[in-house]
mmCIF file of C-alpha atoms in Angstrom:
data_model
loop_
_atom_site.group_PDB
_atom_site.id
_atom_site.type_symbol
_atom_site.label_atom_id
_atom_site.label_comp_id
_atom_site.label_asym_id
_atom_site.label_seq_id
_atom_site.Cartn_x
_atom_site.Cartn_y
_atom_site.Cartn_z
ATOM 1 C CA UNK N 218 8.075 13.197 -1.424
ATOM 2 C CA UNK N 219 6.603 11.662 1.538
ATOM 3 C CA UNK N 220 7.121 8.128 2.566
ATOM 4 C CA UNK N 221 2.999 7.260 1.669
ATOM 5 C CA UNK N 222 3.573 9.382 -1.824
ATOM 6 C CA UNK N 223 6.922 6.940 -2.482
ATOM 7 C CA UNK N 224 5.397 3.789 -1.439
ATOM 8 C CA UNK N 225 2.328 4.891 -3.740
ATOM 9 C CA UNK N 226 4.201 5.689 -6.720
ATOM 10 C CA UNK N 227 6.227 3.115 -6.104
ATOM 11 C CA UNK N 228 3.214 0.621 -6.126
ATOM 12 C CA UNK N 229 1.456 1.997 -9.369
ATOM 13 C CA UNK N 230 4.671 2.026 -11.059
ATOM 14 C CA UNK N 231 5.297 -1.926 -10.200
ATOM 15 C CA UNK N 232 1.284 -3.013 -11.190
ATOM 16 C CA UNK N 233 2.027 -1.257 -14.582
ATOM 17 C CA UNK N 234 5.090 -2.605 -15.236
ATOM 18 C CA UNK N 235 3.805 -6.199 -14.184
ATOM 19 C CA UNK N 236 0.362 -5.919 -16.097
ATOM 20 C CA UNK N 237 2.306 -4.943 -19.396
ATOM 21 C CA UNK N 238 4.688 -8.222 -18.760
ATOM 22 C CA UNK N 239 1.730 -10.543 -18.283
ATOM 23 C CA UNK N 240 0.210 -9.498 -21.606
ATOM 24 C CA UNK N 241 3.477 -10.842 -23.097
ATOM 25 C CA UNK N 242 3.635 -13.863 -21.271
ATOM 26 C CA UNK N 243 -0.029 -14.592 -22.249
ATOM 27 C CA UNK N 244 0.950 -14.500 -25.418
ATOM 28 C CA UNK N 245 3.333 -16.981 -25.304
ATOM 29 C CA UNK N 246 1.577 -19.545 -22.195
ATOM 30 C CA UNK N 247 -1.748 -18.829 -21.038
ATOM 31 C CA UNK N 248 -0.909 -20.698 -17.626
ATOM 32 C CA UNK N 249 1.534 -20.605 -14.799
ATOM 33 C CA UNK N 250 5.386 -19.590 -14.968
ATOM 34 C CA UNK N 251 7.968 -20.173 -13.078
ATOM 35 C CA UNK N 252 8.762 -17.470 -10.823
ATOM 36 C CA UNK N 253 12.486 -16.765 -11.102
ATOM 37 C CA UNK N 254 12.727 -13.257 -9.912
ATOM 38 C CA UNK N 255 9.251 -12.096 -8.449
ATOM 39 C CA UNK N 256 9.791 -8.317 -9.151
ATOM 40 C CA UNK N 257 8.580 -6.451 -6.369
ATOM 41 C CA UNK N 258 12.264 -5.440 -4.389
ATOM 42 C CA UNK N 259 13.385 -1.992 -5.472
ATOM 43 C CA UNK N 260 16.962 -2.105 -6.559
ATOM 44 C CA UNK N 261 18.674 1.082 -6.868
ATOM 45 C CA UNK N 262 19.329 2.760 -10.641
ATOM 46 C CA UNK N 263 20.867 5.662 -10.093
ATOM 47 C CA UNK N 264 21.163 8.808 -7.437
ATOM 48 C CA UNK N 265 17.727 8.729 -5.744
ATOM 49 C CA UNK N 266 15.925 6.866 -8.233
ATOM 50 C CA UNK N 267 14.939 3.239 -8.158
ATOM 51 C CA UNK N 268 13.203 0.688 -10.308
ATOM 52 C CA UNK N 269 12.356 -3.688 -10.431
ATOM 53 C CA UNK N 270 12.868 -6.401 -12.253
ATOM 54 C CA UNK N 271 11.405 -9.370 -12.771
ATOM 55 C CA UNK N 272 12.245 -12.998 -14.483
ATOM 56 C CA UNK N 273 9.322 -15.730 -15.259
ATOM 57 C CA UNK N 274 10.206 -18.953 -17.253
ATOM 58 C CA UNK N 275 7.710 -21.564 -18.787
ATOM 59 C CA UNK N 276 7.053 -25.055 -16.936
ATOM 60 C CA UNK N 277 9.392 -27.419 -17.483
ATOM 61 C CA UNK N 278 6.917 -30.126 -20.328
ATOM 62 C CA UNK N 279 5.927 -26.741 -22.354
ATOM 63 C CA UNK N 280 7.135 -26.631 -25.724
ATOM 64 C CA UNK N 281 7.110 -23.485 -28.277
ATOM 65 C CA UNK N 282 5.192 -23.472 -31.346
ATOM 66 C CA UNK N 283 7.377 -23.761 -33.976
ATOM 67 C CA UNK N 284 10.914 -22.705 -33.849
ATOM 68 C CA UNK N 285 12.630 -20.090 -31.676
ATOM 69 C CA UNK N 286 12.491 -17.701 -34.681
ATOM 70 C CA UNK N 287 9.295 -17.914 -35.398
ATOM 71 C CA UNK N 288 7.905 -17.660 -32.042
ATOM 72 C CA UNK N 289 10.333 -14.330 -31.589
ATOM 73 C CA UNK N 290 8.780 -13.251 -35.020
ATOM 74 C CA UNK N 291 5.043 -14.063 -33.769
ATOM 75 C CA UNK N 292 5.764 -12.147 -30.648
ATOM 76 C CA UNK N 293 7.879 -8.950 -32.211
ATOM 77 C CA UNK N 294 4.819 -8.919 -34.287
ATOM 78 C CA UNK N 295 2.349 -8.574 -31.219
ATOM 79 C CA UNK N 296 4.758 -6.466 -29.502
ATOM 80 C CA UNK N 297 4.655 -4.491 -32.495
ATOM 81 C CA UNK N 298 0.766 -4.083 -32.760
ATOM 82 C CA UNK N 299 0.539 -3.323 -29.378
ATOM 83 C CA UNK N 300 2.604 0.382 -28.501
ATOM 84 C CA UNK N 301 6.177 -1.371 -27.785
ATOM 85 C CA UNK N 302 9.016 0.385 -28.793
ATOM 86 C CA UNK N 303 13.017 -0.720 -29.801
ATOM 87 C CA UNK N 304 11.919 -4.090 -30.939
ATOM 88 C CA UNK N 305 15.018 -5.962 -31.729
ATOM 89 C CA UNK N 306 15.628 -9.766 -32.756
ATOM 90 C CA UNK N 307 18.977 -11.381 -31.401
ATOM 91 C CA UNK N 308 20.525 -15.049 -32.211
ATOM 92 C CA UNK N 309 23.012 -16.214 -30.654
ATOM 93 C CA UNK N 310 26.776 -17.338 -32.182
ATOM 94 C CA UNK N 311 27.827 -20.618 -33.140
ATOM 95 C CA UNK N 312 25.620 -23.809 -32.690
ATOM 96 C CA UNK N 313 23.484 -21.641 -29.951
ATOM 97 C CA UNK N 314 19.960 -21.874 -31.435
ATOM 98 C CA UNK N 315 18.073 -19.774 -28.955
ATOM 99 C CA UNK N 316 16.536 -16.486 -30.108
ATOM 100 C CA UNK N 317 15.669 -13.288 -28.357
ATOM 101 C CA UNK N 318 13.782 -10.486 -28.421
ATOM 102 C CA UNK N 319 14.064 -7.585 -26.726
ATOM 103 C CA UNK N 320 11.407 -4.305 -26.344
ATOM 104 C CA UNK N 321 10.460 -1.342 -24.777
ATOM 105 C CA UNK N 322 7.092 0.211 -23.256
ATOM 106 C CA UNK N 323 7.919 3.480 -21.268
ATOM 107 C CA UNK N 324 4.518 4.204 -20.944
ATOM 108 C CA UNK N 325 3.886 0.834 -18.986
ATOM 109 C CA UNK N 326 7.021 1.387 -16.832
ATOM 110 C CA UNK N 327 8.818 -0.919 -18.869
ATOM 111 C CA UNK N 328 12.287 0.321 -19.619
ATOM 112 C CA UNK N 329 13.647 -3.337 -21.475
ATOM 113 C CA UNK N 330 11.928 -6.809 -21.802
ATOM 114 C CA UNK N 331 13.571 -9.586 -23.088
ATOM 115 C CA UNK N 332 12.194 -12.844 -24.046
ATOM 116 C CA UNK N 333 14.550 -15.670 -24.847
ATOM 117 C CA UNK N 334 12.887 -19.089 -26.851
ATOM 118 C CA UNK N 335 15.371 -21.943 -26.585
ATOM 119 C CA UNK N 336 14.946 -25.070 -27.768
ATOM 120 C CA UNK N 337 15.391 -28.431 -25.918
ATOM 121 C CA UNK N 338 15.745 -31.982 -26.324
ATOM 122 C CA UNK N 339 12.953 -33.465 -23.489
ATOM 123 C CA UNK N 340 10.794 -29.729 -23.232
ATOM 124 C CA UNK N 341 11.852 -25.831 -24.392
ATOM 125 C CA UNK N 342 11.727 -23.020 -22.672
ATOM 126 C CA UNK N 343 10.729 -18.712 -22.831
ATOM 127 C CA UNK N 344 12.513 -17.112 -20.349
ATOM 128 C CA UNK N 345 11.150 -13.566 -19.540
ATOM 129 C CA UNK N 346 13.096 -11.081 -18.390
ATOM 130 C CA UNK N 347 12.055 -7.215 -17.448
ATOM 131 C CA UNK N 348 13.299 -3.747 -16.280
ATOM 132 C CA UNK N 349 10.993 -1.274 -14.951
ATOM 133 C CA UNK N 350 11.668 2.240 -15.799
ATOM 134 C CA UNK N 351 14.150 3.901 -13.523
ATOM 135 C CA UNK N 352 11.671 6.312 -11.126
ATOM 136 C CA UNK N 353 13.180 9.008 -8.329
ATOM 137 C CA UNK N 354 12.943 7.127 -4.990
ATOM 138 C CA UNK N 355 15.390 6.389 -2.546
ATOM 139 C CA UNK N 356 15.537 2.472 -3.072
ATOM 140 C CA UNK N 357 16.545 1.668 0.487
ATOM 141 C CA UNK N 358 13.751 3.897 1.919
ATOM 142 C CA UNK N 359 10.938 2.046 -0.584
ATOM 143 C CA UNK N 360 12.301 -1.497 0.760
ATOM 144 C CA UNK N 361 11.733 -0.698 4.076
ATOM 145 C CA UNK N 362 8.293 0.166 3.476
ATOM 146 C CA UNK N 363 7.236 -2.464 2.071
ATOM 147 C CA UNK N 364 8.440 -3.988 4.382
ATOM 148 C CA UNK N 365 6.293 -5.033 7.930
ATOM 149 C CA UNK N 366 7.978 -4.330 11.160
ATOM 150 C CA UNK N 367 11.944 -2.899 11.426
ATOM 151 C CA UNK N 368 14.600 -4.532 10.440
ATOM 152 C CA UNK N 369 15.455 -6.243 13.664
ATOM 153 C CA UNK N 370 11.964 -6.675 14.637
ATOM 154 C CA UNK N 371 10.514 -7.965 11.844
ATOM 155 C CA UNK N 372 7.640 -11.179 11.391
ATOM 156 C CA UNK N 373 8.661 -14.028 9.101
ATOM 157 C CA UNK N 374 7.492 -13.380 5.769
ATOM 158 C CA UNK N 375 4.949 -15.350 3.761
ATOM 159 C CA UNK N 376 7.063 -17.375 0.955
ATOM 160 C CA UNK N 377 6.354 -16.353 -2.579
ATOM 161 C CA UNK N 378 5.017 -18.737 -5.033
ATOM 162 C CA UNK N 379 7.051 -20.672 -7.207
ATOM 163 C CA UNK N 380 4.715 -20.420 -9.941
ATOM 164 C CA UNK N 381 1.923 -17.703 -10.980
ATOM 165 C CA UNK N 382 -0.583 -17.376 -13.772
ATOM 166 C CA UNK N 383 0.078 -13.706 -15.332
ATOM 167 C CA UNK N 384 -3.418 -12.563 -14.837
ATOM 168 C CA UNK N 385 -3.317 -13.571 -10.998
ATOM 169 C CA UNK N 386 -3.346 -10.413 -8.444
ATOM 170 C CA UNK N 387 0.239 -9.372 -7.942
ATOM 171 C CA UNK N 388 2.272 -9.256 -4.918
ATOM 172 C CA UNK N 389 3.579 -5.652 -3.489
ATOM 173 C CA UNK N 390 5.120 -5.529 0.337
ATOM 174 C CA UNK N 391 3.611 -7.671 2.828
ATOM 175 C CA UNK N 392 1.300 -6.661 5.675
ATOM 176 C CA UNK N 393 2.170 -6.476 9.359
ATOM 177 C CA UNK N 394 1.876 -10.031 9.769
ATOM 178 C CA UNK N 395 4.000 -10.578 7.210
ATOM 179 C CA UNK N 396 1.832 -11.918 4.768
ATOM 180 C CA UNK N 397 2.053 -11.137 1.413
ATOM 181 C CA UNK N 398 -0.051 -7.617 0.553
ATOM 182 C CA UNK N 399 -2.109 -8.852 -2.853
ATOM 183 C CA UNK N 400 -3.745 -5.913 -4.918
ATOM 184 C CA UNK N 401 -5.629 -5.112 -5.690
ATOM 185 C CA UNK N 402 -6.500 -4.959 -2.221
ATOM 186 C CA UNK N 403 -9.919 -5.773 -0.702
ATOM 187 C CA UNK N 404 -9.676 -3.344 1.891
ATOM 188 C CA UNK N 405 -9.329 -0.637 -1.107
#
């Protein structure tokens, strides 16, 4: 595969896999999350193969409606309804009261999402957590594309944001200034 085919595939996978995530996190805040892992780094997953993961969490203030098990119910329910696959309900042992939920969508690129409700004294908070599928790729070689520059001659890259709405464009690679490269891309 040539370096443009990877860095395609390698794009289309990461929009699907982040498009089927934001439909879950809409259905839990229609707003900004926290962005604790933005998702867009290929980490390696095997001989020649790569994949992403991501990790959103609510703003500190939001609260769940109703408990942690019926939120994960609400949302199994909707994962349910909507093609995911390997739906399964964990809770925790002893006086832990959060509850998760974890799901597949293979057809999305999503190999495991997890969504964990915990309850808190002052606020709560949904953690989201997410695997793409595991794609062939050399990981190191799909970094470096996104990539501007080389690696001892690159600009400085444009910060990610701490917070995103699901539905805003996502982020994949940066462009030879260093900015981050938004898509879907104007210049498309």
């Amino acid at each position: 595969m040539s370096d443009e085919d990877l860095f395609e595939q390698a794009r289309t996978v990461n929009l699907e896999y982040k498009a089927a995530v934001a439909e879950v996190q809409l259905q839990i805040l229609d707003g900004d999350w926290r962005i604790l892992g933005y998702g867009d780094a290929p980490s390696a997953c095997g001989d020649g193969s790569y994949q992403f993961d991501l990790t959103r969490g609510t703003p500190e203030g939001w609260r769940i409606d109703g408990t942690p098990a019926e939120a994960a119910h609400r949302i199994g329910a909707w994962l349910d309804e909507n093609g995911w696959t390997d739906i399964k309900t964990r809770t925790y042992t002893g006086d832990v009261p959060n509850v998760a939920i974890q799901a597949a969508k293979p057809d999305a690129h999503v190999q495991r999402i997890t969504i964990d409700f915990s309850p808190g004294e002052l606020f709560d908070s949904a953690t989201v957590y997410a695997d793409s599928t595991c794609e062939p790729g050399d990981a190191q070689t799909l970094s470096e594309l996104t990539l501007p520059g080389t690696a001892g001659d690159r600009p400085e890259l444009q910060k990610l944001p701490p917070a995103e709405h699901p539905a805003a464009p996502p982020i994949f690679g940066y462009n030879e200034d260093g900015t981050a490269r938004y898509w879907p891309d104007e210049s498309e």
